[in-house]
Amino acid sequence: MNLADLKELLQRDQVGRQVLATVLLLALVYAAFAALKYWIGKRVKRPEARQSYWGLVRNVAILLGTALIGAVWLEELKTVSLLLTGLFAALLVANREIFLGLAGRILLASAEPYRIGDRIRINDLCGDVIDIGLLTTRLMEVAYDGVELQSTGRILTIPHIWLADHAVVNSTIGHAYVWDEISLAFPLDVDGAAVAGLLEGEATTLLGPELAEAQHEVDRLAQVYASRSPPVAPIAYARVMYHVSGHQVLQLTLRFSVPTRRRRDLSSRVLLHLLAALKSRGIPLYTSPYDTVPKR
């Protein structure tokens, strides 16, 4: 056996060891990932936190596996570095969406506009985040028509490339409360202050436990962000409007805080409760507020 043959044999042995090492590393990384996923599934009971930890472990396993395999083949990668550079540039041109999606994932990890369990709206799609992958995020769709409505049960998949092109509206970041309004119109000669006080009092009684939790959440948000949230307690605002018939009416708008995921339910209950309270006291409504226009 001459020197050339010996060198070729050693090279083949080296490549064989590298292939074996690659397979072993992949097996070890996958086994560690599976074990951690199983352990998290047993220990973490809250679904949002469990899903978030699973996503973190999955991404770390992918990055760790890539780094370890790169270390095994480092010398070969150095040899073909120029070729790899050209190949990378070609892939970047041909697969622009994939690389922009990865850039969006990096933005998501650094800026964190949403997490597992948040309710978000992006590019006219609304839903609850149920999974965050490398290139896409999955949402449980929520119907949207100016406000969040009910869950449709459908799964939406949004590409992370959208994060660079569209604003993300997060309804639950910081706290899970939003502010809703109910407008009612009354004859102009009604005692506006008394009716406003009635609306505020009835809504406060109905929403008592929710208001206490909302105040706690808003106070906690102020300790983290420089936020100035509106009062959580119901407040009624008055303004004079013109009815389509030309008559003036007094419109009272009740503003109050409700949990984002119960907005439709609680707003409906508050409205029905207020209508019953007004009827029991003999206070007449003038007309639907949607048939009025602002006074000029």
PDB file of C-alpha atoms in Angstrom:
ATOM      1  CA  MET A   1       0.000   0.000   0.000  1.00  0.00           C
ATOM      2  CA  ASN A   2       1.485   3.287  -1.053  1.00  0.00           C
ATOM      3  CA  LEU A   3       1.153   6.661   0.665  1.00  0.00           C
ATOM      4  CA  ALA A   4      -1.710   7.840  -1.548  1.00  0.00           C
ATOM      5  CA  ASP A   5      -3.745   4.730  -0.786  1.00  0.00           C
ATOM      6  CA  LEU A   6      -3.108   5.118   2.935  1.00  0.00           C
ATOM      7  CA  LYS A   7      -4.180   8.760   2.838  1.00  0.00           C
ATOM      8  CA  GLU A   8      -7.361   7.862   0.967  1.00  0.00           C
ATOM      9  CA  LEU A   9      -8.147   5.132   3.503  1.00  0.00           C
ATOM     10  CA  LEU A  10      -7.629   7.504   6.416  1.00  0.00           C
ATOM     11  CA  GLN A  11      -9.880  10.063   4.737  1.00  0.00           C
ATOM     12  CA  ARG A  12     -12.582   7.450   4.252  1.00  0.00           C
ATOM     13  CA  ASP A  13     -12.263   6.437   7.901  1.00  0.00           C
ATOM     14  CA  GLN A  14     -12.480  10.094   8.934  1.00  0.00           C
ATOM     15  CA  VAL A  15     -15.609  10.656   6.868  1.00  0.00           C
ATOM     16  CA  GLY A  16     -17.119   7.488   8.306  1.00  0.00           C
ATOM     17  CA  ARG A  17     -16.433   8.682  11.848  1.00  0.00           C
ATOM     18  CA  GLN A  18     -17.960  12.066  11.032  1.00  0.00           C
ATOM     19  CA  VAL A  19     -21.085  10.448   9.602  1.00  0.00           C
ATOM     20  CA  LEU A  20     -21.364   8.220  12.675  1.00  0.00           C
ATOM     21  CA  ALA A  21     -20.842  11.199  14.967  1.00  0.00           C
ATOM     22  CA  THR A  22     -23.531  13.140  13.097  1.00  0.00           C
ATOM     23  CA  VAL A  23     -26.044  10.320  13.484  1.00  0.00           C
ATOM     24  CA  LEU A  24     -25.218   9.918  17.195  1.00  0.00           C
ATOM     25  CA  LEU A  25     -25.520  13.662  17.828  1.00  0.00           C
ATOM     26  CA  LEU A  26     -28.878  13.817  16.070  1.00  0.00           C
ATOM     27  CA  ALA A  27     -30.094  10.854  18.112  1.00  0.00           C
ATOM     28  CA  LEU A  28     -28.885  12.398  21.385  1.00  0.00           C
ATOM     29  CA  VAL A  29     -30.420  15.802  20.635  1.00  0.00           C
ATOM     30  CA  TYR A  30     -33.722  14.219  19.661  1.00  0.00           C
ATOM     31  CA  ALA A  31     -33.712  11.992  22.764  1.00  0.00           C
ATOM     32  CA  ALA A  32     -33.001  15.003  24.986  1.00  0.00           C
ATOM     33  CA  PHE A  33     -35.780  16.958  23.257  1.00  0.00           C
ATOM     34  CA  ALA A  34     -38.269  14.092  23.683  1.00  0.00           C
ATOM     35  CA  ALA A  35     -37.323  13.629  27.341  1.00  0.00           C
ATOM     36  CA  LEU A  36     -37.662  17.350  28.117  1.00  0.00           C
ATOM     37  CA  LYS A  37     -40.971  17.532  26.275  1.00  0.00           C
ATOM     38  CA  TYR A  38     -42.282  14.565  28.270  1.00  0.00           C
ATOM     39  CA  TRP A  39     -41.039  16.082  31.551  1.00  0.00           C
ATOM     40  CA  ILE A  40     -42.630  19.449  30.764  1.00  0.00           C
ATOM     41  CA  GLY A  41     -45.895  17.721  29.814  1.00  0.00           C
ATOM     42  CA  LYS A  42     -45.971  16.022  33.211  1.00  0.00           C
ATOM     43  CA  ARG A  43     -44.895  18.984  35.355  1.00  0.00           C
ATOM     44  CA  VAL A  44     -46.497  22.035  33.690  1.00  0.00           C
ATOM     45  CA  LYS A  45     -50.289  21.951  33.912  1.00  0.00           C
ATOM     46  CA  ARG A  46     -51.223  25.327  32.429  1.00  0.00           C
ATOM     47  CA  PRO A  47     -51.666  24.788  28.641  1.00  0.00           C
ATOM     48  CA  GLU A  48     -50.288  28.187  27.588  1.00  0.00           C
ATOM     49  CA  ALA A  49     -47.095  27.795  29.626  1.00  0.00           C
ATOM     50  CA  ARG A  50     -46.662  24.162  28.575  1.00  0.00           C
ATOM     51  CA  GLN A  51     -46.976  25.011  24.886  1.00  0.00           C
ATOM     52  CA  SER A  52     -44.553  27.922  25.286  1.00  0.00           C
ATOM     53  CA  TYR A  53     -41.931  25.706  26.976  1.00  0.00           C
ATOM     54  CA  TRP A  54     -42.346  23.053  24.297  1.00  0.00           C
ATOM     55  CA  GLY A  55     -41.722  25.653  21.594  1.00  0.00           C
ATOM     56  CA  LEU A  56     -38.621  26.912  23.407  1.00  0.00           C
ATOM     57  CA  VAL A  57     -37.178  23.413  23.815  1.00  0.00           C
ATOM     58  CA  ARG A  58     -37.887  22.604  20.158  1.00  0.00           C
ATOM     59  CA  ASN A  59     -36.121  25.733  18.895  1.00  0.00           C
ATOM     60  CA  VAL A  60     -33.141  25.225  21.217  1.00  0.00           C
ATOM     61  CA  ALA A  61     -32.844  21.605  20.036  1.00  0.00           C
ATOM     62  CA  ILE A  62     -32.804  22.701  16.383  1.00  0.00           C
ATOM     63  CA  LEU A  63     -30.160  25.364  17.007  1.00  0.00           C
ATOM     64  CA  LEU A  64     -28.044  23.092  19.202  1.00  0.00           C
ATOM     65  CA  GLY A  65     -28.199  20.235  16.702  1.00  0.00           C
ATOM     66  CA  THR A  66     -27.215  22.558  13.860  1.00  0.00           C
ATOM     67  CA  ALA A  67     -24.268  23.944  15.841  1.00  0.00           C
ATOM     68  CA  LEU A  68     -22.986  20.497  16.861  1.00  0.00           C
ATOM     69  CA  ILE A  69     -23.211  19.087  13.338  1.00  0.00           C
ATOM     70  CA  GLY A  70     -21.453  22.204  12.029  1.00  0.00           C
ATOM     71  CA  ALA A  71     -18.636  21.593  14.520  1.00  0.00           C
ATOM     72  CA  VAL A  72     -18.248  17.978  13.342  1.00  0.00           C
ATOM     73  CA  TRP A  73     -17.945  19.043   9.708  1.00  0.00           C
ATOM     74  CA  LEU A  74     -16.036  22.274  10.377  1.00  0.00           C
ATOM     75  CA  GLU A  75     -12.952  21.433   8.320  1.00  0.00           C
ATOM     76  CA  GLU A  76     -15.018  20.358   5.321  1.00  0.00           C
ATOM     77  CA  LEU A  77     -17.135  23.509   5.640  1.00  0.00           C
ATOM     78  CA  LYS A  78     -13.970  25.616   5.544  1.00  0.00           C
ATOM     79  CA  THR A  79     -12.909  23.889   2.350  1.00  0.00           C
ATOM     80  CA  VAL A  80     -16.181  24.611   0.566  1.00  0.00           C
ATOM     81  CA  SER A  81     -16.863  27.968   2.235  1.00  0.00           C
ATOM     82  CA  LEU A  82     -16.807  29.901  -1.059  1.00  0.00           C
ATOM     83  CA  LEU A  83     -19.186  27.413  -2.653  1.00  0.00           C
ATOM     84  CA  LEU A  84     -21.457  27.600   0.415  1.00  0.00           C
ATOM     85  CA  THR A  85     -21.457  31.388   0.232  1.00  0.00           C
ATOM     86  CA  GLY A  86     -22.655  31.287  -3.357  1.00  0.00           C
ATOM     87  CA  LEU A  87     -25.184  28.586  -2.511  1.00  0.00           C
ATOM     88  CA  PHE A  88     -26.471  30.642   0.418  1.00  0.00           C
ATOM     89  CA  ALA A  89     -26.885  33.695  -1.801  1.00  0.00           C
ATOM     90  CA  ALA A  90     -28.790  31.623  -4.360  1.00  0.00           C
ATOM     91  CA  LEU A  91     -31.014  30.182  -1.654  1.00  0.00           C
ATOM     92  CA  LEU A  92     -31.622  33.663  -0.269  1.00  0.00           C
ATOM     93  CA  VAL A  93     -32.847  34.862  -3.654  1.00  0.00           C
ATOM     94  CA  ALA A  94     -34.919  31.764  -4.375  1.00  0.00           C
ATOM     95  CA  ASN A  95     -36.360  31.388  -0.872  1.00  0.00           C
ATOM     96  CA  ARG A  96     -36.789  34.989   0.215  1.00  0.00           C
ATOM     97  CA  GLU A  97     -39.975  34.214   2.151  1.00  0.00           C
ATOM     98  CA  ILE A  98     -38.235  31.570   4.259  1.00  0.00           C
ATOM     99  CA  PHE A  99     -35.397  33.845   5.292  1.00  0.00           C
ATOM    100  CA  LEU A 100     -37.737  36.746   5.964  1.00  0.00           C
ATOM    101  CA  GLY A 101     -39.839  34.358   8.018  1.00  0.00           C
ATOM    102  CA  LEU A 102     -36.761  33.457  10.066  1.00  0.00           C
ATOM    103  CA  ALA A 103     -36.034  37.179  10.478  1.00  0.00           C
ATOM    104  CA  GLY A 104     -39.613  37.614  11.681  1.00  0.00           C
ATOM    105  CA  ARG A 105     -39.056  34.809  14.205  1.00  0.00           C
ATOM    106  CA  ILE A 106     -35.970  36.598  15.509  1.00  0.00           C
ATOM    107  CA  LEU A 107     -38.050  39.782  15.811  1.00  0.00           C
ATOM    108  CA  LEU A 108     -40.713  37.810  17.657  1.00  0.00           C
ATOM    109  CA  ALA A 109     -38.145  36.412  20.078  1.00  0.00           C
ATOM    110  CA  SER A 110     -36.557  39.796  20.769  1.00  0.00           C
ATOM    111  CA  ALA A 111     -39.528  42.194  20.752  1.00  0.00           C
ATOM    112  CA  GLU A 112     -42.103  39.571  21.877  1.00  0.00           C
ATOM    113  CA  PRO A 113     -45.254  41.233  20.491  1.00  0.00           C
ATOM    114  CA  TYR A 114     -47.245  38.170  21.573  1.00  0.00           C
ATOM    115  CA  ARG A 115     -46.946  34.913  23.480  1.00  0.00           C
ATOM    116  CA  ILE A 116     -48.796  31.608  23.640  1.00  0.00           C
ATOM    117  CA  GLY A 117     -52.323  32.306  24.876  1.00  0.00           C
ATOM    118  CA  ASP A 118     -52.499  35.962  23.766  1.00  0.00           C
ATOM    119  CA  ARG A 119     -55.366  37.212  21.632  1.00  0.00           C
ATOM    120  CA  ILE A 120     -53.976  39.113  18.656  1.00  0.00           C
ATOM    121  CA  ARG A 121     -55.117  40.680  15.404  1.00  0.00           C
ATOM    122  CA  ILE A 122     -52.841  40.972  12.379  1.00  0.00           C
ATOM    123  CA  ASN A 123     -53.650  41.679   8.724  1.00  0.00           C
ATOM    124  CA  ASP A 124     -57.422  41.486   9.450  1.00  0.00           C
ATOM    125  CA  LEU A 125     -57.096  38.060  11.097  1.00  0.00           C
ATOM    126  CA  CYS A 126     -57.959  37.663  14.765  1.00  0.00           C
ATOM    127  CA  GLY A 127     -57.445  34.759  17.152  1.00  0.00           C
ATOM    128  CA  ASP A 128     -55.809  33.236  20.206  1.00  0.00           C
ATOM    129  CA  VAL A 129     -52.168  32.138  19.800  1.00  0.00           C
ATOM    130  CA  ILE A 130     -51.926  28.373  20.288  1.00  0.00           C
ATOM    131  CA  ASP A 131     -48.507  27.621  18.781  1.00  0.00           C
ATOM    132  CA  ILE A 132     -45.402  29.550  17.684  1.00  0.00           C
ATOM    133  CA  GLY A 133     -43.099  27.786  15.225  1.00  0.00           C
ATOM    134  CA  LEU A 134     -39.994  28.842  13.322  1.00  0.00           C
ATOM    135  CA  LEU A 135     -41.795  30.231  10.274  1.00  0.00           C
ATOM    136  CA  THR A 136     -45.457  30.413  11.276  1.00  0.00           C
ATOM    137  CA  THR A 137     -47.787  31.055  14.191  1.00  0.00           C
ATOM    138  CA  ARG A 138     -51.087  29.223  14.634  1.00  0.00           C
ATOM    139  CA  LEU A 139     -54.214  30.948  15.916  1.00  0.00           C
ATOM    140  CA  MET A 140     -57.589  29.677  17.074  1.00  0.00           C
ATOM    141  CA  GLU A 141     -59.711  32.039  14.990  1.00  0.00           C
ATOM    142  CA  VAL A 142     -62.002  34.588  16.620  1.00  0.00           C
ATOM    143  CA  ALA A 143     -64.564  36.365  14.448  1.00  0.00           C
ATOM    144  CA  TYR A 144     -63.932  40.095  14.201  1.00  0.00           C
ATOM    145  CA  ASP A 145     -66.359  42.824  13.182  1.00  0.00           C
ATOM    146  CA  GLY A 146     -65.032  46.002  14.745  1.00  0.00           C
ATOM    147  CA  VAL A 147     -64.697  44.089  18.053  1.00  0.00           C
ATOM    148  CA  GLU A 148     -63.737  40.525  18.912  1.00  0.00           C
ATOM    149  CA  LEU A 149     -66.728  38.184  18.747  1.00  0.00           C
ATOM    150  CA  GLN A 150     -66.907  34.450  19.366  1.00  0.00           C
ATOM    151  CA  SER A 151     -64.346  31.755  18.552  1.00  0.00           C
ATOM    152  CA  THR A 152     -65.061  30.007  15.250  1.00  0.00           C
ATOM    153  CA  GLY A 153     -63.089  26.875  16.131  1.00  0.00           C
ATOM    154  CA  ARG A 154     -60.981  27.150  12.978  1.00  0.00           C
ATOM    155  CA  ILE A 155     -57.176  27.170  12.999  1.00  0.00           C
ATOM    156  CA  LEU A 156     -55.356  30.007  11.230  1.00  0.00           C
ATOM    157  CA  THR A 157     -51.702  29.842  10.202  1.00  0.00           C
ATOM    158  CA  ILE A 158     -49.975  33.207   9.824  1.00  0.00           C
ATOM    159  CA  PRO A 159     -46.440  33.507   8.341  1.00  0.00           C
ATOM    160  CA  HIS A 160     -43.841  35.309  10.407  1.00  0.00           C
ATOM    161  CA  ILE A 161     -42.997  37.408   7.360  1.00  0.00           C
ATOM    162  CA  TRP A 162     -46.158  39.372   8.240  1.00  0.00           C
ATOM    163  CA  LEU A 163     -44.474  40.686  11.381  1.00  0.00           C
ATOM    164  CA  ALA A 164     -42.333  42.964   9.221  1.00  0.00           C
ATOM    165  CA  ASP A 165     -45.250  44.214   7.129  1.00  0.00           C
ATOM    166  CA  HIS A 166     -48.266  44.457   9.461  1.00  0.00           C
ATOM    167  CA  ALA A 167     -48.947  45.863  12.909  1.00  0.00           C
ATOM    168  CA  VAL A 168     -49.802  43.349  15.629  1.00  0.00           C
ATOM    169  CA  VAL A 169     -52.731  44.314  17.864  1.00  0.00           C
ATOM    170  CA  ASN A 170     -52.503  42.402  21.148  1.00  0.00           C
ATOM    171  CA  SER A 171     -55.679  42.506  23.244  1.00  0.00           C
ATOM    172  CA  THR A 172     -54.266  40.628  26.232  1.00  0.00           C
ATOM    173  CA  ILE A 173     -50.654  41.763  26.663  1.00  0.00           C
ATOM    174  CA  GLY A 174     -50.062  43.275  30.094  1.00  0.00           C
ATOM    175  CA  HIS A 175     -53.595  42.431  31.210  1.00  0.00           C
ATOM    176  CA  ALA A 176     -56.651  40.702  29.769  1.00  0.00           C
ATOM    177  CA  TYR A 177     -59.070  43.660  29.969  1.00  0.00           C
ATOM    178  CA  VAL A 178     -60.421  46.090  27.383  1.00  0.00           C
ATOM    179  CA  TRP A 179     -62.848  48.999  27.582  1.00  0.00           C
ATOM    180  CA  ASP A 180     -66.283  48.772  26.031  1.00  0.00           C
ATOM    181  CA  GLU A 181     -69.077  51.320  25.582  1.00  0.00           C
ATOM    182  CA  ILE A 182     -72.878  51.238  25.548  1.00  0.00           C
ATOM    183  CA  SER A 183     -74.762  54.286  24.235  1.00  0.00           C
ATOM    184  CA  LEU A 184     -78.405  55.053  25.061  1.00  0.00           C
ATOM    185  CA  ALA A 185     -80.499  58.072  24.004  1.00  0.00           C
ATOM    186  CA  PHE A 186     -83.068  59.828  26.207  1.00  0.00           C
ATOM    187  CA  PRO A 187     -85.475  62.748  25.855  1.00  0.00           C
ATOM    188  CA  LEU A 188     -83.658  66.043  26.327  1.00  0.00           C
ATOM    189  CA  ASP A 189     -85.714  66.983  29.413  1.00  0.00           C
ATOM    190  CA  VAL A 190     -84.676  63.890  31.392  1.00  0.00           C
ATOM    191  CA  ASP A 191     -82.570  64.357  34.556  1.00  0.00           C
ATOM    192  CA  GLY A 192     -79.268  63.498  32.891  1.00  0.00           C
ATOM    193  CA  ALA A 193     -77.167  63.486  36.080  1.00  0.00           C
ATOM    194  CA  ALA A 194     -79.569  61.120  37.831  1.00  0.00           C
ATOM    195  CA  VAL A 195     -79.764  58.746  34.872  1.00  0.00           C
ATOM    196  CA  ALA A 196     -75.954  58.786  34.467  1.00  0.00           C
ATOM    197  CA  GLY A 197     -75.585  57.945  38.154  1.00  0.00           C
ATOM    198  CA  LEU A 198     -78.101  55.136  37.770  1.00  0.00           C
ATOM    199  CA  LEU A 199     -76.223  53.637  34.814  1.00  0.00           C
ATOM    200  CA  GLU A 200     -72.885  53.820  36.642  1.00  0.00           C
ATOM    201  CA  GLY A 201     -74.296  52.326  39.837  1.00  0.00           C
ATOM    202  CA  GLU A 202     -76.101  49.435  38.151  1.00  0.00           C
ATOM    203  CA  ALA A 203     -73.085  48.551  36.015  1.00  0.00           C
ATOM    204  CA  THR A 204     -70.774  48.701  39.045  1.00  0.00           C
ATOM    205  CA  THR A 205     -73.052  46.363  40.997  1.00  0.00           C
ATOM    206  CA  LEU A 206     -73.233  43.874  38.133  1.00  0.00           C
ATOM    207  CA  LEU A 207     -69.494  43.944  37.331  1.00  0.00           C
ATOM    208  CA  GLY A 208     -68.194  44.210  40.914  1.00  0.00           C
ATOM    209  CA  PRO A 209     -65.873  41.151  41.013  1.00  0.00           C
ATOM    210  CA  GLU A 210     -64.598  41.808  37.479  1.00  0.00           C
ATOM    211  CA  LEU A 211     -63.825  45.460  38.312  1.00  0.00           C
ATOM    212  CA  ALA A 212     -61.723  44.507  41.336  1.00  0.00           C
ATOM    213  CA  GLU A 213     -59.627  42.092  39.261  1.00  0.00           C
ATOM    214  CA  ALA A 214     -59.363  44.628  36.432  1.00  0.00           C
ATOM    215  CA  GLN A 215     -58.043  47.294  38.819  1.00  0.00           C
ATOM    216  CA  HIS A 216     -55.431  44.866  40.116  1.00  0.00           C
ATOM    217  CA  GLU A 217     -54.305  44.013  36.581  1.00  0.00           C
ATOM    218  CA  VAL A 218     -54.157  47.667  35.506  1.00  0.00           C
ATOM    219  CA  ASP A 219     -52.107  48.612  38.578  1.00  0.00           C
ATOM    220  CA  ARG A 220     -49.680  45.773  37.870  1.00  0.00           C
ATOM    221  CA  LEU A 221     -49.306  46.901  34.252  1.00  0.00           C
ATOM    222  CA  ALA A 222     -48.382  50.409  35.409  1.00  0.00           C
ATOM    223  CA  GLN A 223     -45.470  48.922  37.353  1.00  0.00           C
ATOM    224  CA  VAL A 224     -44.045  47.364  34.192  1.00  0.00           C
ATOM    225  CA  TYR A 225     -44.937  49.865  31.445  1.00  0.00           C
ATOM    226  CA  ALA A 226     -45.325  53.644  31.353  1.00  0.00           C
ATOM    227  CA  SER A 227     -49.059  53.205  30.810  1.00  0.00           C
ATOM    228  CA  ARG A 228     -51.957  55.462  31.707  1.00  0.00           C
ATOM    229  CA  SER A 229     -55.024  53.271  31.525  1.00  0.00           C
ATOM    230  CA  PRO A 230     -58.576  54.659  31.743  1.00  0.00           C
ATOM    231  CA  PRO A 231     -60.537  54.126  34.978  1.00  0.00           C
ATOM    232  CA  VAL A 232     -61.899  50.597  35.213  1.00  0.00           C
ATOM    233  CA  ALA A 233     -65.053  51.680  37.071  1.00  0.00           C
ATOM    234  CA  PRO A 234     -68.084  52.459  34.854  1.00  0.00           C
ATOM    235  CA  ILE A 235     -68.321  56.138  33.856  1.00  0.00           C
ATOM    236  CA  ALA A 236     -71.189  57.726  31.917  1.00  0.00           C
ATOM    237  CA  TYR A 237     -70.570  60.595  29.500  1.00  0.00           C
ATOM    238  CA  ALA A 238     -73.321  62.886  28.206  1.00  0.00           C
ATOM    239  CA  ARG A 239     -73.681  64.744  24.927  1.00  0.00           C
ATOM    240  CA  VAL A 240     -76.493  66.354  22.959  1.00  0.00           C
ATOM    241  CA  MET A 241     -77.268  64.687  19.628  1.00  0.00           C
ATOM    242  CA  TYR A 242     -79.674  65.352  16.793  1.00  0.00           C
ATOM    243  CA  HIS A 243     -82.138  62.630  15.937  1.00  0.00           C
ATOM    244  CA  VAL A 244     -82.753  61.940  12.263  1.00  0.00           C
ATOM    245  CA  SER A 245     -86.140  63.626  12.733  1.00  0.00           C
ATOM    246  CA  GLY A 246     -84.327  66.814  13.702  1.00  0.00           C
ATOM    247  CA  HIS A 247     -85.129  66.645  17.428  1.00  0.00           C
ATOM    248  CA  GLN A 248     -82.397  66.932  20.017  1.00  0.00           C
ATOM    249  CA  VAL A 249     -81.799  64.004  22.367  1.00  0.00           C
ATOM    250  CA  LEU A 250     -79.482  63.370  25.290  1.00  0.00           C
ATOM    251  CA  GLN A 251     -77.070  60.525  24.607  1.00  0.00           C
ATOM    252  CA  LEU A 252     -75.405  58.878  27.590  1.00  0.00           C
ATOM    253  CA  THR A 253     -72.419  56.635  26.843  1.00  0.00           C
ATOM    254  CA  LEU A 254     -71.408  54.195  29.567  1.00  0.00           C
ATOM    255  CA  ARG A 255     -67.743  53.181  29.406  1.00  0.00           C
ATOM    256  CA  PHE A 256     -66.550  50.194  31.442  1.00  0.00           C
ATOM    257  CA  SER A 257     -63.836  47.532  31.506  1.00  0.00           C
ATOM    258  CA  VAL A 258     -64.481  43.871  30.687  1.00  0.00           C
ATOM    259  CA  PRO A 259     -62.271  40.812  30.129  1.00  0.00           C
ATOM    260  CA  THR A 260     -61.317  40.579  26.467  1.00  0.00           C
ATOM    261  CA  ARG A 261     -62.521  36.998  26.113  1.00  0.00           C
ATOM    262  CA  ARG A 262     -65.881  37.807  27.750  1.00  0.00           C
ATOM    263  CA  ARG A 263     -66.498  41.116  26.057  1.00  0.00           C
ATOM    264  CA  ARG A 264     -69.549  40.081  24.077  1.00  0.00           C
ATOM    265  CA  ASP A 265     -71.114  38.148  26.949  1.00  0.00           C
ATOM    266  CA  LEU A 266     -70.661  40.824  29.611  1.00  0.00           C
ATOM    267  CA  SER A 267     -71.591  43.729  27.331  1.00  0.00           C
ATOM    268  CA  SER A 268     -74.848  41.940  26.518  1.00  0.00           C
ATOM    269  CA  ARG A 269     -75.567  41.289  30.200  1.00  0.00           C
ATOM    270  CA  VAL A 270     -74.830  44.893  31.124  1.00  0.00           C
ATOM    271  CA  LEU A 271     -77.109  46.231  28.377  1.00  0.00           C
ATOM    272  CA  LEU A 272     -80.026  43.982  29.339  1.00  0.00           C
ATOM    273  CA  HIS A 273     -79.538  44.819  33.006  1.00  0.00           C
ATOM    274  CA  LEU A 274     -79.541  48.565  32.296  1.00  0.00           C
ATOM    275  CA  LEU A 275     -82.672  48.335  30.147  1.00  0.00           C
ATOM    276  CA  ALA A 276     -84.482  46.451  32.929  1.00  0.00           C
ATOM    277  CA  ALA A 277     -83.340  49.007  35.546  1.00  0.00           C
ATOM    278  CA  LEU A 278     -84.528  51.932  33.411  1.00  0.00           C
ATOM    279  CA  LYS A 279     -87.873  50.273  32.743  1.00  0.00           C
ATOM    280  CA  SER A 280     -88.459  49.523  36.429  1.00  0.00           C
ATOM    281  CA  ARG A 281     -87.927  53.207  37.248  1.00  0.00           C
ATOM    282  CA  GLY A 282     -90.076  54.475  34.424  1.00  0.00           C
ATOM    283  CA  ILE A 283     -87.223  56.218  32.600  1.00  0.00           C
ATOM    284  CA  PRO A 284     -88.000  56.209  28.857  1.00  0.00           C
ATOM    285  CA  LEU A 285     -85.489  55.739  26.078  1.00  0.00           C
ATOM    286  CA  TYR A 286     -85.857  58.127  23.156  1.00  0.00           C
ATOM    287  CA  THR A 287     -84.512  56.062  20.290  1.00  0.00           C
ATOM    288  CA  SER A 288     -81.628  53.868  19.184  1.00  0.00           C
ATOM    289  CA  PRO A 289     -78.304  55.731  19.438  1.00  0.00           C
ATOM    290  CA  TYR A 290     -77.376  54.451  15.984  1.00  0.00           C
ATOM    291  CA  ASP A 291     -80.042  56.703  14.462  1.00  0.00           C
ATOM    292  CA  THR A 292     -78.423  59.860  15.826  1.00  0.00           C
ATOM    293  CA  VAL A 293     -75.723  62.124  14.427  1.00  0.00           C
ATOM    294  CA  PRO A 294     -73.351  64.444  16.344  1.00  0.00           C
ATOM    295  CA  LYS A 295     -74.530  67.972  17.005  1.00  0.00           C
ATOM    296  CA  ARG A 296     -72.718  70.484  14.809  1.00  0.00           C
TER     297      ARG A 296
END
